[in-house]
Coordinates of C-alpha atoms and ligand atoms in Angstrom, one line a residue:
X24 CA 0.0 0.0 0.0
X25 CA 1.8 3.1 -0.8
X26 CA 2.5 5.6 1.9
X27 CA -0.5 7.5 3.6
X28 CA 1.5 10.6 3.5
X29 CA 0.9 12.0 0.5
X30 CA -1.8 11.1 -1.3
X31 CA -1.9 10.4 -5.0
X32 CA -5.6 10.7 -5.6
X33 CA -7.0 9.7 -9.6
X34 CA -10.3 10.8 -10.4
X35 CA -10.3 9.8 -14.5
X36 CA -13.3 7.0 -13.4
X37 CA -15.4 10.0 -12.2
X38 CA -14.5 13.2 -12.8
X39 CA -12.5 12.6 -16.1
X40 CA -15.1 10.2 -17.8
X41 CA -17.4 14.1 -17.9
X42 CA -15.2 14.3 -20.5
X43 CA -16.8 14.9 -23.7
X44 CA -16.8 11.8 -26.5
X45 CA -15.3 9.8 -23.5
X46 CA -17.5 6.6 -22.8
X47 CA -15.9 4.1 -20.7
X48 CA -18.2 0.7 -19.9
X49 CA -17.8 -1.3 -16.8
X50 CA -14.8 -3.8 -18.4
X51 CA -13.0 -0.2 -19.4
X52 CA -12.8 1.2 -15.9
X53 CA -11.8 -2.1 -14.8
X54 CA -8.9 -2.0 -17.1
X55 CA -8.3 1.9 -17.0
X56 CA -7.9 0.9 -12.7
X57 CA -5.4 -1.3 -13.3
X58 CA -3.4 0.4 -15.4
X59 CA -3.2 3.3 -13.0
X60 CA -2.5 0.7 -10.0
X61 CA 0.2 -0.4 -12.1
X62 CA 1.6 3.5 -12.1
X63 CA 1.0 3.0 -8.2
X64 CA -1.3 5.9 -7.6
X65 CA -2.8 5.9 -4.2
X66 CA -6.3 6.3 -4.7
X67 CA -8.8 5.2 -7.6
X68 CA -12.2 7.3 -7.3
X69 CA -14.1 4.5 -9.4
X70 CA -17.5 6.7 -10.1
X71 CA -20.7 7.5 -7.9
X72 CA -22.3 4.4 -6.7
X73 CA -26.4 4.5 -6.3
X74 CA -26.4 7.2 -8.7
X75 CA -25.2 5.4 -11.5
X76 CA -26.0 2.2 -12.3
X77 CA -22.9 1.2 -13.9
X78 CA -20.6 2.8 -11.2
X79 CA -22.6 0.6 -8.9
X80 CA -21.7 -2.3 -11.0
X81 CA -18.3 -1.6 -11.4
X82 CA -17.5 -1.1 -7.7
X83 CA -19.6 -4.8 -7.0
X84 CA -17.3 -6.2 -9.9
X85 CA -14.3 -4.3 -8.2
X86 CA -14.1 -6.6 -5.2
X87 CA -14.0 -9.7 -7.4
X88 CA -12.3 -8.9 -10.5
X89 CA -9.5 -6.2 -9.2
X90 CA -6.4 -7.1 -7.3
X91 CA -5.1 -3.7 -6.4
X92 CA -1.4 -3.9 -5.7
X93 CA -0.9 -0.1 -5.0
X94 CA -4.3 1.4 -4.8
X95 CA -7.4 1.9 -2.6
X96 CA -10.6 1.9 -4.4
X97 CA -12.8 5.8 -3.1
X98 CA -16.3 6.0 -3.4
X99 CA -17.4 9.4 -4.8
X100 CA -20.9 10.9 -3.3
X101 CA -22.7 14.0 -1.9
X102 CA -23.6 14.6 1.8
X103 CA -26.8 13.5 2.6
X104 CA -30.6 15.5 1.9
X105 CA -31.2 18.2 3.8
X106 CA -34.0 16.8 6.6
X107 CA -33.3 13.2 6.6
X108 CA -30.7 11.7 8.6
X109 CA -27.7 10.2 7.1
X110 CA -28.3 6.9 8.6
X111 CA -31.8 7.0 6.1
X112 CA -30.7 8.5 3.3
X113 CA -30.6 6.3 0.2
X114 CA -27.5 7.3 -1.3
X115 CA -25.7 7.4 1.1
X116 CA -26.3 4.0 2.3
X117 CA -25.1 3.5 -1.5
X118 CA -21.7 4.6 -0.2
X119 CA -21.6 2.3 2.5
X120 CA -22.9 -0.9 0.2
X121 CA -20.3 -0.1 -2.4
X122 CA -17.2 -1.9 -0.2
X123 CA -15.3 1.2 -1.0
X124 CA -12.5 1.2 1.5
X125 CA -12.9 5.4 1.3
X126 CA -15.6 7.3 0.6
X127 CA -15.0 10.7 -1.0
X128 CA -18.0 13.3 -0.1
X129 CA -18.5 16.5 -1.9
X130 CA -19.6 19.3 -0.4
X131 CA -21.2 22.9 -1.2
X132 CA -18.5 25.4 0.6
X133 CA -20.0 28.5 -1.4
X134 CA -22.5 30.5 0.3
X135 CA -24.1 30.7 -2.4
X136 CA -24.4 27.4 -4.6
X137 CA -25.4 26.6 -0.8
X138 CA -28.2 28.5 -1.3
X139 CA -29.0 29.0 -4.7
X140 CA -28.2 25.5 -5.9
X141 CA -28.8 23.3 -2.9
X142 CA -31.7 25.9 -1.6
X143 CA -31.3 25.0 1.8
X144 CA -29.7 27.0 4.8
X145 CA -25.7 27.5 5.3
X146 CA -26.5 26.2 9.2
X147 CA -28.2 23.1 7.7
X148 CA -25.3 22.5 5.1
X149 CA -23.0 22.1 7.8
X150 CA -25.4 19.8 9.9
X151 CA -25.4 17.8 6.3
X152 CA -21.2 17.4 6.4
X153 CA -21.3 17.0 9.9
X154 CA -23.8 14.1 10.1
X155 CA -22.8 12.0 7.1
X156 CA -18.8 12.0 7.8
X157 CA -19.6 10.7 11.0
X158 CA -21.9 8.1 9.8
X159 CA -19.8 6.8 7.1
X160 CA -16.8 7.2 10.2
X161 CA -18.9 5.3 12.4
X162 CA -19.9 2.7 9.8
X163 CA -16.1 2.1 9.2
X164 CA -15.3 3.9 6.0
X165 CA -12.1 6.4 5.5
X166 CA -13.8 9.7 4.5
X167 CA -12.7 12.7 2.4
X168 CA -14.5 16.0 1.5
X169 CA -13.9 17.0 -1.5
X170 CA -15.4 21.2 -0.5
X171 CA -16.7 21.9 -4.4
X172 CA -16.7 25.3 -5.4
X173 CA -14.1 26.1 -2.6
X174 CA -12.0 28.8 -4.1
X175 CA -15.0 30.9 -5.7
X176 CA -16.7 30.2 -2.3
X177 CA -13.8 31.8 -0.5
X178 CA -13.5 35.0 -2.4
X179 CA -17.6 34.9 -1.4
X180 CA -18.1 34.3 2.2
X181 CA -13.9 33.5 4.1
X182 CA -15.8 32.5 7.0
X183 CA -18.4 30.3 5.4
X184 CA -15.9 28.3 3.7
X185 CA -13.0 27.9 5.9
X186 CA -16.0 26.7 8.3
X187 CA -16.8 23.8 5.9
X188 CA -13.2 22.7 6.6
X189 CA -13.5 22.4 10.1
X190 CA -17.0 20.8 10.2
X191 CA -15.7 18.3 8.3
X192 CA -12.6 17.6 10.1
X193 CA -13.9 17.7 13.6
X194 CA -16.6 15.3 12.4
X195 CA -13.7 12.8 11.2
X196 CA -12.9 13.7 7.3
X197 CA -9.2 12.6 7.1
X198 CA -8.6 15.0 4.5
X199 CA -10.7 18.2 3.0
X200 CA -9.5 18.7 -0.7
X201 CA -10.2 22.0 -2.3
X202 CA -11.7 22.2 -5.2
X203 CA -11.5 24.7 -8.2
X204 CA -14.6 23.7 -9.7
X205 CA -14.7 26.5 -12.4
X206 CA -11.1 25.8 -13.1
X207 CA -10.7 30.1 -13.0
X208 CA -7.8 30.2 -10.7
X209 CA -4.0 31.2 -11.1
X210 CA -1.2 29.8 -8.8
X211 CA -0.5 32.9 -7.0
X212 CA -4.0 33.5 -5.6
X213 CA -4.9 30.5 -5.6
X214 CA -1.8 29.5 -2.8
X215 CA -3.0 32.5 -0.8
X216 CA -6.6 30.6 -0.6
X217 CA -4.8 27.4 0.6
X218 CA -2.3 29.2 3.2
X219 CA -5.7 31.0 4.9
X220 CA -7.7 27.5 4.5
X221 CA -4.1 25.6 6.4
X222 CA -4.8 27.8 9.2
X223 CA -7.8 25.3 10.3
X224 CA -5.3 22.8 11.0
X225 CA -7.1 20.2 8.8
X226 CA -5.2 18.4 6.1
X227 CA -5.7 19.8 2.9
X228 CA -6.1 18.6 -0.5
X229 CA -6.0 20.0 -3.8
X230 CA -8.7 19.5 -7.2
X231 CA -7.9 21.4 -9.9
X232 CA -9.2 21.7 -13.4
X233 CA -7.4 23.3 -16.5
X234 CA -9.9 26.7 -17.7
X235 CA -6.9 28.3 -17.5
X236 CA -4.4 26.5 -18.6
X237 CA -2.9 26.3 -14.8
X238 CA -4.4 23.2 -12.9
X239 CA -0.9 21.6 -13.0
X240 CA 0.5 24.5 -11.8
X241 CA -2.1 25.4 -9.3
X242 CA -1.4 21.9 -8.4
X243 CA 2.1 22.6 -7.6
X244 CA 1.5 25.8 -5.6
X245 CA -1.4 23.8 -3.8
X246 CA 1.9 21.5 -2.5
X247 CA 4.0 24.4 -2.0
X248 CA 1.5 26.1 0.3
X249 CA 1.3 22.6 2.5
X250 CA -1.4 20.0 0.8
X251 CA -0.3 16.5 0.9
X252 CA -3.1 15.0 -1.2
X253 CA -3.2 16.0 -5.2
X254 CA -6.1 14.9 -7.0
X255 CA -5.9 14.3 -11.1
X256 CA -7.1 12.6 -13.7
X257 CA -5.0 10.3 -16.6
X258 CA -3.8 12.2 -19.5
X259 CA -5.8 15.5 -18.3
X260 CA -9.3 14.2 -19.3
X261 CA -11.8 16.2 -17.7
X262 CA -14.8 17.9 -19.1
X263 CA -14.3 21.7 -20.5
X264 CA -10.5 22.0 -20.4
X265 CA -9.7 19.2 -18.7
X266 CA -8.9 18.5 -14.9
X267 CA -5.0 18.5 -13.8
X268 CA -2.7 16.2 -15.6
X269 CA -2.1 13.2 -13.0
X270 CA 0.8 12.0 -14.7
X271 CA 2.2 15.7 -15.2
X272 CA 2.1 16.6 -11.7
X273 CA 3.3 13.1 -10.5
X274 CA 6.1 13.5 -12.6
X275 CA 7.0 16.7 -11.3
X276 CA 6.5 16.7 -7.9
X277 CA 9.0 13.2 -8.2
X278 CA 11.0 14.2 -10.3
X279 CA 11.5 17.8 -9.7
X280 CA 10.8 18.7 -6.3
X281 CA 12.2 14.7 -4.7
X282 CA 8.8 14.0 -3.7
X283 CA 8.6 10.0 -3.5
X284 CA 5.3 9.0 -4.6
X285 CA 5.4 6.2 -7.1
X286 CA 8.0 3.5 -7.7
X287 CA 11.0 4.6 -9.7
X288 CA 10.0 1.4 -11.8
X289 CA 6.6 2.5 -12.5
X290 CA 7.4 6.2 -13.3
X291 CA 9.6 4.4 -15.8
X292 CA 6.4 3.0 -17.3
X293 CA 4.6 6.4 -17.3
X294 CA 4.6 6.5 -21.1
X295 CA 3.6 2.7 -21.8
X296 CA 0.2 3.3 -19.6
X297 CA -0.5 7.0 -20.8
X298 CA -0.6 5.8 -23.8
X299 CA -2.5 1.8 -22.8
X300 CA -5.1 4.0 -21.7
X301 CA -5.7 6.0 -24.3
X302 CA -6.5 2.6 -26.1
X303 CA -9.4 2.4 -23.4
X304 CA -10.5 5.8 -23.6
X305 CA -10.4 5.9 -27.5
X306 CA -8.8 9.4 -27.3
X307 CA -6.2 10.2 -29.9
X308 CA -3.3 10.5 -27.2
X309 CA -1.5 13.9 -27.3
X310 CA 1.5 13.8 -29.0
X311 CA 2.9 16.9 -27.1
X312 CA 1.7 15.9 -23.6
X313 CA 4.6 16.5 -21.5
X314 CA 6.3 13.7 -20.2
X315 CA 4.8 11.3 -22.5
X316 CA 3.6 12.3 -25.3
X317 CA 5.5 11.0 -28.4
X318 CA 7.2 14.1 -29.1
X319 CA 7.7 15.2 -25.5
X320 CA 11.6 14.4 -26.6
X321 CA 11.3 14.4 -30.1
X322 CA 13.7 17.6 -32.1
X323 CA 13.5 18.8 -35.2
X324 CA 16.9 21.2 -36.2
X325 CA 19.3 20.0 -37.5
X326 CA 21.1 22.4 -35.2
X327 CA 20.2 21.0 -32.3
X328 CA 20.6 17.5 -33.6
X329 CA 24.3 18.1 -34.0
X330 CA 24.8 19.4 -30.5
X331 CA 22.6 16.9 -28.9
X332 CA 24.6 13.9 -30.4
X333 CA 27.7 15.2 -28.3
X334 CA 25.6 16.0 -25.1
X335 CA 21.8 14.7 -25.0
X336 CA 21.5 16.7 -22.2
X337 CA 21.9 19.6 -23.7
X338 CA 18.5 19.9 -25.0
X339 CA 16.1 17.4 -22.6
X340 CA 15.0 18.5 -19.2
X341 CA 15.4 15.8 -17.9
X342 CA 16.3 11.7 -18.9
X343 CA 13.3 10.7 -21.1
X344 CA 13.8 7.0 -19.8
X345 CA 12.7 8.3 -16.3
X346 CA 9.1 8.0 -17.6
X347 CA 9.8 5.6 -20.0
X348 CA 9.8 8.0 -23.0
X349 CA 12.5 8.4 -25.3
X350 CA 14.2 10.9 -27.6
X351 CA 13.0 10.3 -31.0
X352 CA 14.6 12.5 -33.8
X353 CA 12.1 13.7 -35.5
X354 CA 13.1 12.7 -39.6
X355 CA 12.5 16.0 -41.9
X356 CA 14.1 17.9 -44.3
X357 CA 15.3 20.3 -41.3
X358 CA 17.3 17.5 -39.8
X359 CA 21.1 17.4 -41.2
X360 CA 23.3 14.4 -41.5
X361 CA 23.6 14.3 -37.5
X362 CA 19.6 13.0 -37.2
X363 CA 19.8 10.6 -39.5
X364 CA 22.8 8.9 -37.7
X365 CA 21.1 9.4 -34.3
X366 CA 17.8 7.9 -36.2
X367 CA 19.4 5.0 -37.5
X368 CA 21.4 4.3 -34.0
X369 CA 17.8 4.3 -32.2
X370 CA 16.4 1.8 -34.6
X371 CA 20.1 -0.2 -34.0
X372 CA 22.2 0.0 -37.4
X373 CA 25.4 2.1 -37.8
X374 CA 25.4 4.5 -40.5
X375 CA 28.9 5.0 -42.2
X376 CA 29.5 8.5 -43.2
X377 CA 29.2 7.8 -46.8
X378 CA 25.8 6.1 -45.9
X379 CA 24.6 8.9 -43.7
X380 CA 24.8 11.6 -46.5
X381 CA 23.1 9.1 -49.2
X382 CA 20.2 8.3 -46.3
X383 CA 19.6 12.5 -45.8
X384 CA 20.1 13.0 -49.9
X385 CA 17.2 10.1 -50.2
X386 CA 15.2 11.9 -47.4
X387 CA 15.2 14.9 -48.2
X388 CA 14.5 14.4 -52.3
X389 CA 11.6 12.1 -51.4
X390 CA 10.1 14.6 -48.7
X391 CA 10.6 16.9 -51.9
X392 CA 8.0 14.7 -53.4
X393 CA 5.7 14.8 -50.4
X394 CA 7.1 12.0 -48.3
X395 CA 6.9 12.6 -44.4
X396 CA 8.7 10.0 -42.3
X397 CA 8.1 11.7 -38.9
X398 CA 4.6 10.2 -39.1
X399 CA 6.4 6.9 -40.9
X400 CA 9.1 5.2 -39.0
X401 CA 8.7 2.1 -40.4
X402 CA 9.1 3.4 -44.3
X403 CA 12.0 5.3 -42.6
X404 CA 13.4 2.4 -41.5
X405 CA 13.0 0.3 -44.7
X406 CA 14.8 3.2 -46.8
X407 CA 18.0 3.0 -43.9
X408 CA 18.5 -0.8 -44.5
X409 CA 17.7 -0.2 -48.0
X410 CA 20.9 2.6 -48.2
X411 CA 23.0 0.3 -45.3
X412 CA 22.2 -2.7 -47.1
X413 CA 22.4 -1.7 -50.7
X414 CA 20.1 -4.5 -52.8
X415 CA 17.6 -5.1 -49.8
X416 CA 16.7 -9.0 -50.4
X417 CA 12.8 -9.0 -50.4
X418 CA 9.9 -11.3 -49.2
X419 CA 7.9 -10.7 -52.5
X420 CA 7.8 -8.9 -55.7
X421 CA 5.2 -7.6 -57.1
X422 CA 4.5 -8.6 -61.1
X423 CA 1.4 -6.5 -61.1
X424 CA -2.2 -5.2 -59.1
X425 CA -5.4 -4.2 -60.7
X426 CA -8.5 -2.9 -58.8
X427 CA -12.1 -2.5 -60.0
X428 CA -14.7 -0.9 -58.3
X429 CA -18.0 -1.6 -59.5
X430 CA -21.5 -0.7 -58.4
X431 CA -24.4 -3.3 -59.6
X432 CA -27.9 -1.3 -60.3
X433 CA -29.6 -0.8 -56.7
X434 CA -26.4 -2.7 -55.0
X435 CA -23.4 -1.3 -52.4
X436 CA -20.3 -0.6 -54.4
X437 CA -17.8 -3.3 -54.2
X438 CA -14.0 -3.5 -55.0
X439 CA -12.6 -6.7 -56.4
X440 CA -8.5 -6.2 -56.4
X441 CA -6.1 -9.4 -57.9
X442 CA -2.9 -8.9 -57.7
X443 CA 0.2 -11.5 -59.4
X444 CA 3.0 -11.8 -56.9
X445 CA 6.6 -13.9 -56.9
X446 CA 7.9 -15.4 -53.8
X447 CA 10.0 -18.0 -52.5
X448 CA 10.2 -18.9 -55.9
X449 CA 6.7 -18.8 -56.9
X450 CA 4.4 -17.3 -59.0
X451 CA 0.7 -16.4 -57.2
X452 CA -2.3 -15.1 -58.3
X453 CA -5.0 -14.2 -55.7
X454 CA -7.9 -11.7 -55.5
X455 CA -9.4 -9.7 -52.5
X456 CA -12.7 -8.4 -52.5
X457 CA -13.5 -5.7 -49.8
X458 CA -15.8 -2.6 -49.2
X459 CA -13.1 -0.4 -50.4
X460 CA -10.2 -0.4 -53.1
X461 CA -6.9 -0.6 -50.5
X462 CA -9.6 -2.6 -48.3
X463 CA -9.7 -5.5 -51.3
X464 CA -6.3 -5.0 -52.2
X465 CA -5.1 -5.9 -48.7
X466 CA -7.5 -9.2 -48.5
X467 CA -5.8 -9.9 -51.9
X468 CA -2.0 -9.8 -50.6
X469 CA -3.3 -11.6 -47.9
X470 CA -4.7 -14.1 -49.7
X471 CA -1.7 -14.6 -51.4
X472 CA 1.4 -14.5 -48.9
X473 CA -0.4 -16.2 -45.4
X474 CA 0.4 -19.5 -46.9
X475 CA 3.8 -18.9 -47.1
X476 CA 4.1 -16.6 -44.5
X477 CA 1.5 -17.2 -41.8
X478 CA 2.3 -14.5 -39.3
X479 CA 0.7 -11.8 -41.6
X480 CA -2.8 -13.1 -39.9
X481 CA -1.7 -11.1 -36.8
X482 CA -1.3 -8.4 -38.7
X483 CA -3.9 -5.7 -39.2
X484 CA -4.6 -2.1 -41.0
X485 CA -5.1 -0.2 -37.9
X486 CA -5.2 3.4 -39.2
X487 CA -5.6 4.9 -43.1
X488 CA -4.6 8.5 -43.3
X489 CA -5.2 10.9 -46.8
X490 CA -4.2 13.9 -47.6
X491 CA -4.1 15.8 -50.5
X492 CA -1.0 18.2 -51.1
X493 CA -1.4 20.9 -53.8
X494 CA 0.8 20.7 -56.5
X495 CA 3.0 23.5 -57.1
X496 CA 2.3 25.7 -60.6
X497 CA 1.5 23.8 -63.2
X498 CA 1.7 20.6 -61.6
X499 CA -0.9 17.9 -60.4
X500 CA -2.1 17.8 -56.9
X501 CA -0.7 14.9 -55.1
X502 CA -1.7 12.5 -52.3
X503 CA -0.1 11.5 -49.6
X504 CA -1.3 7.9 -47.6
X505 CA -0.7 7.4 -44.2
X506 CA -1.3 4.0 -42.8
X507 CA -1.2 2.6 -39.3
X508 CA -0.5 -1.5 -39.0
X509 CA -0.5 -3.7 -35.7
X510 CA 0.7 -7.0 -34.8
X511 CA 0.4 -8.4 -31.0
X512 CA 3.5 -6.5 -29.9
X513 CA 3.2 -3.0 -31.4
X514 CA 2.1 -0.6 -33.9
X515 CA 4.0 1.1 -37.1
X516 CA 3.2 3.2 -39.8
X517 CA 4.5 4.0 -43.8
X518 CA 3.5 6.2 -46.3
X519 CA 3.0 6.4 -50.1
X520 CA 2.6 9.0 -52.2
X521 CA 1.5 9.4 -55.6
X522 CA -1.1 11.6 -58.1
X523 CA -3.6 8.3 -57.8
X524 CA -4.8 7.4 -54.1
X525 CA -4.7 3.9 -54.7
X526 CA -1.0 3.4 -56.1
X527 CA -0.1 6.0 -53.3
X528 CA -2.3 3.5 -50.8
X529 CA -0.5 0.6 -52.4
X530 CA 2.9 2.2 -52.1
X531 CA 2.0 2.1 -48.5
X532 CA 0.9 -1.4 -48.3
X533 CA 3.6 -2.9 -49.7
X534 CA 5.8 -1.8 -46.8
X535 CA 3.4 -2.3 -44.4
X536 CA 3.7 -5.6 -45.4
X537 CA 7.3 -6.0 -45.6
X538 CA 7.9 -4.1 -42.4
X539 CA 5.3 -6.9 -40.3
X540 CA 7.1 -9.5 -42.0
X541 CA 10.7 -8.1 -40.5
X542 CA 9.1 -7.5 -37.4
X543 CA 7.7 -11.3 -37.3
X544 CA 11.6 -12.1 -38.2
X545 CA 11.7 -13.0 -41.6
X546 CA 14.7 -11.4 -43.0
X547 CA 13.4 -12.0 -46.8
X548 CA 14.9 -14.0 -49.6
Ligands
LIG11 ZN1 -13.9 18.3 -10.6

């Protein structure tokens, strides 16, 4: 169990799932928890049980199907009704069913949402607080209060708010996190609030979200003025702009300010599970997340690149393996002679000198044509052993491909694609029929390597990007084919380009192909 402390405290099962276009099921907060166990956060809020259904379900499925190795599982609710006792109040008994080893309780602490929102009186608001912690207290449950609306309410009524705090803590909350509900606050008020609300004695915790573009920092300044509990959610979901970056303010209050939260081990893995649950969430991860995002490290200049191959250090805040990232060199037509080599030494090959100016002559005439190998490591990759290796020995060659697409009166359009390929020292003819022209083209490949090659079952189209680059005077517009293709153990991309979509699409096929078959350790004859 990690330390009691300081709290690491997630909130992406509750408070980040508001996020817009973010739908998690039952079996997806399951997974989403134990990826963030695996990070070796403290504190999983896993929804509102009795008010939803399925965050009822997940915390009953929670006590069977989760083996938290780090992490405590908090139930999220509100004090109980105004006139009814705690003891009789439905949703709260909710709280207590869930198993929850800690409930998390918000609480008006602004005069007047108090009012206004909950129309009720400020005396019985605090008679609310007071009576549910110490039911849940007496009932066995480790309580928080999470006092919503806490800054805003400060600026509104001091002495309203600040006695929220101390209801709470004299009736047994363990911690009182303040909450900037609007998300309107900037660090330097905001740690004034938290010094004043420090003077109840209570310990303090800290909800932030991102309105304007300071919940990590407000986060930070939250620690500096004396909280030792952080609340965040994964990646920076959140509804609006997002709550505070969990994984952001872990990484800086361990790595920047000594703070031990997480094992060294995990932090390490900060990247791999950013990005794991962003396969969950089906949000297209940030590729400039700090941290972790895939170009958190990545440089472009071919200045830097020079200076960075004699120091690294030079030009990274801090050891990208620390959260398991790395420093990927970015391939363009910016980058000199010294990315390339630095490229071609992360992917393992040494690059001669004479190889190195060929490899960045290639690149650069190619990106020319409308190449882009930043978004295309693995056609990167083929063109480096392609240069290192001089006549690259292949797994296939290709004789010819022919699509048609053809629409039947009153039918869906359907593609029929043969193509006539050589390997291993045949001949092969095979078709492919599929909804789409690269869709029937891949089912014909297919259809003609998996005998010989059988791995390329595992292997799947995963992403298909277009776009269309305008020609320059007097020329043709051309276009430019991204695709994205998985096996079990990882995902790569290529890129064709060409005036027709489908030899561009093709293009990038081929070494999609290729590349899996590499990856699955066939070295090609
Ligand atoms: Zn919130």
């Amino acid at each position: 169990m990690a330390d009691d402390r300081f709290h690491v405290y997630d909130t992406t099962l509750r408070d980040g799932a508001q996020q817009e276009g973010l739908n998690l099921t039952v079996a997806d907060k399951l997974t989403v928890a134990r990826h963030l166990d695996g990070l070796g956060v403290g504190f999983i809020e896993g929804g509102w049980p009795g008010a939803n259904p399925k965050d009822t379900e997940f915390f009953r499925r929670a006590r069977t199907e989760l083996d938290l190795k780090h992490a405590q599982l908090a139930a999220f609710g509100a004090t109980r009704r105004a006139g009814v006792k705690a003891a009789d109040d439905p949703l709260v008994a909710a709280l207590r069913e869930s198993g929850a080893p800690v409930v998390t309780l918000v609480a008006k602490s602004h005069d007047r949402h108090v009012e206004l929102a909950l129309r009720t009186t400020l005396t019985e608001n605090l008679a609310m607080i007071r009576d549910t912690v110490s039911h849940l207290r007496a009932e066995g449950q480790r309580v928080f209060l999470d006092a919503e609306h806490f800054f805003d309410g400060y600026k509104s009524n001091p002495a309203y708010a600040l006695e929220v705090i101390r209801t709470a803590a004299e009736a047994g909350a363990d911690v009182i996190a303040l909450c900037d509900t609007n998300g309107g606050m900037l660090p330097d008020e905001l740690a004034d609030v938290v010094l004043a609300a420090a003077g109840t004695q209570a310990r303090l915790g800290i909800h932030c979200h991102d309105d304007t573009g300071c919940a990590v920092a407000n986060t930070l300044a939250a620690v500096r003025a004396g909280v030792t509990h952080v609340q965040g959610c994964a990646n920076g979901y959140g509804e609006r702009s997002g709550n505070a970056n969990l994984f952001t303010v872990v990484a800086n209050l361990q790595l920047k300010r000594g703070f031990d939260l997480v094992p060294r081990e995990a932090l390490a893995d900060m990247t791999r599970i950013a990005h794991a649950i962003t396969e969950v969430t089906n949000v297209t991860p940030n590729s400039h997340q700090p941290y972790v995002g895939v170009s958190a490290f990545a440089h472009k200049a071919g200045l830097h690149a020079s200076a960075i191959k004699v120091d690294p250090n030079l030009y990274q805040h801090i050891d990208p393996a620390e959260v398991g990232n790395d420093m990927r060199m970015l391939v363009s037509d910016m980058a000199g002679r010294a990315s390339v080599e630095l490229k071609g030494r992360e992917l393992g090959y040494t690059l001669s000198p004479q190889d190195s100016r060929e490899l960045v002559e290639r690149v650069k005439d190619l990106e020319s044509q409308g190449y882009t190998f930043e978004a295309a490591d693995a056609s990167f990759e083929l063109l480096l052993r392609d240069t290192v290796g001089g006549d690259r020995r292949r797994h296939f060659s290709v004789e010819s491909w022919r699509v048609i697409v053809e629409r039947p009166a009153g039918g869906d359009v359907v593609s029929e694609a043969t193509v006539k390929l050589h390997a291993k020292g045949e001949r092969i003819v095979a078709t492919g029929e599929g909804n789409g022209p690269v869709n029937a083209l891949d089912k014909a490949v297919r259809q003609a390597l998996e005998r010989l090659y059988p791995e390329l079952a595992r292997l799947e189209l995963t992403d298909f990007k277009v776009r269309i680059l305008e020609g320059t005077h007097g020329t043709q517009a051309i276009t430019r084919v991204l695709i994205t293709s998985s096996d079990d153990t990882g995902e790569w991309s290529t890129v064709g380009v060409d005036e027709n979509i489908i030899e561009a699409s093709w293009q990038a096929l081929e070494q999609a192909v290729t590349y899996g078959l590499l990856r699955a350790g066939h070295e090609g004859d």
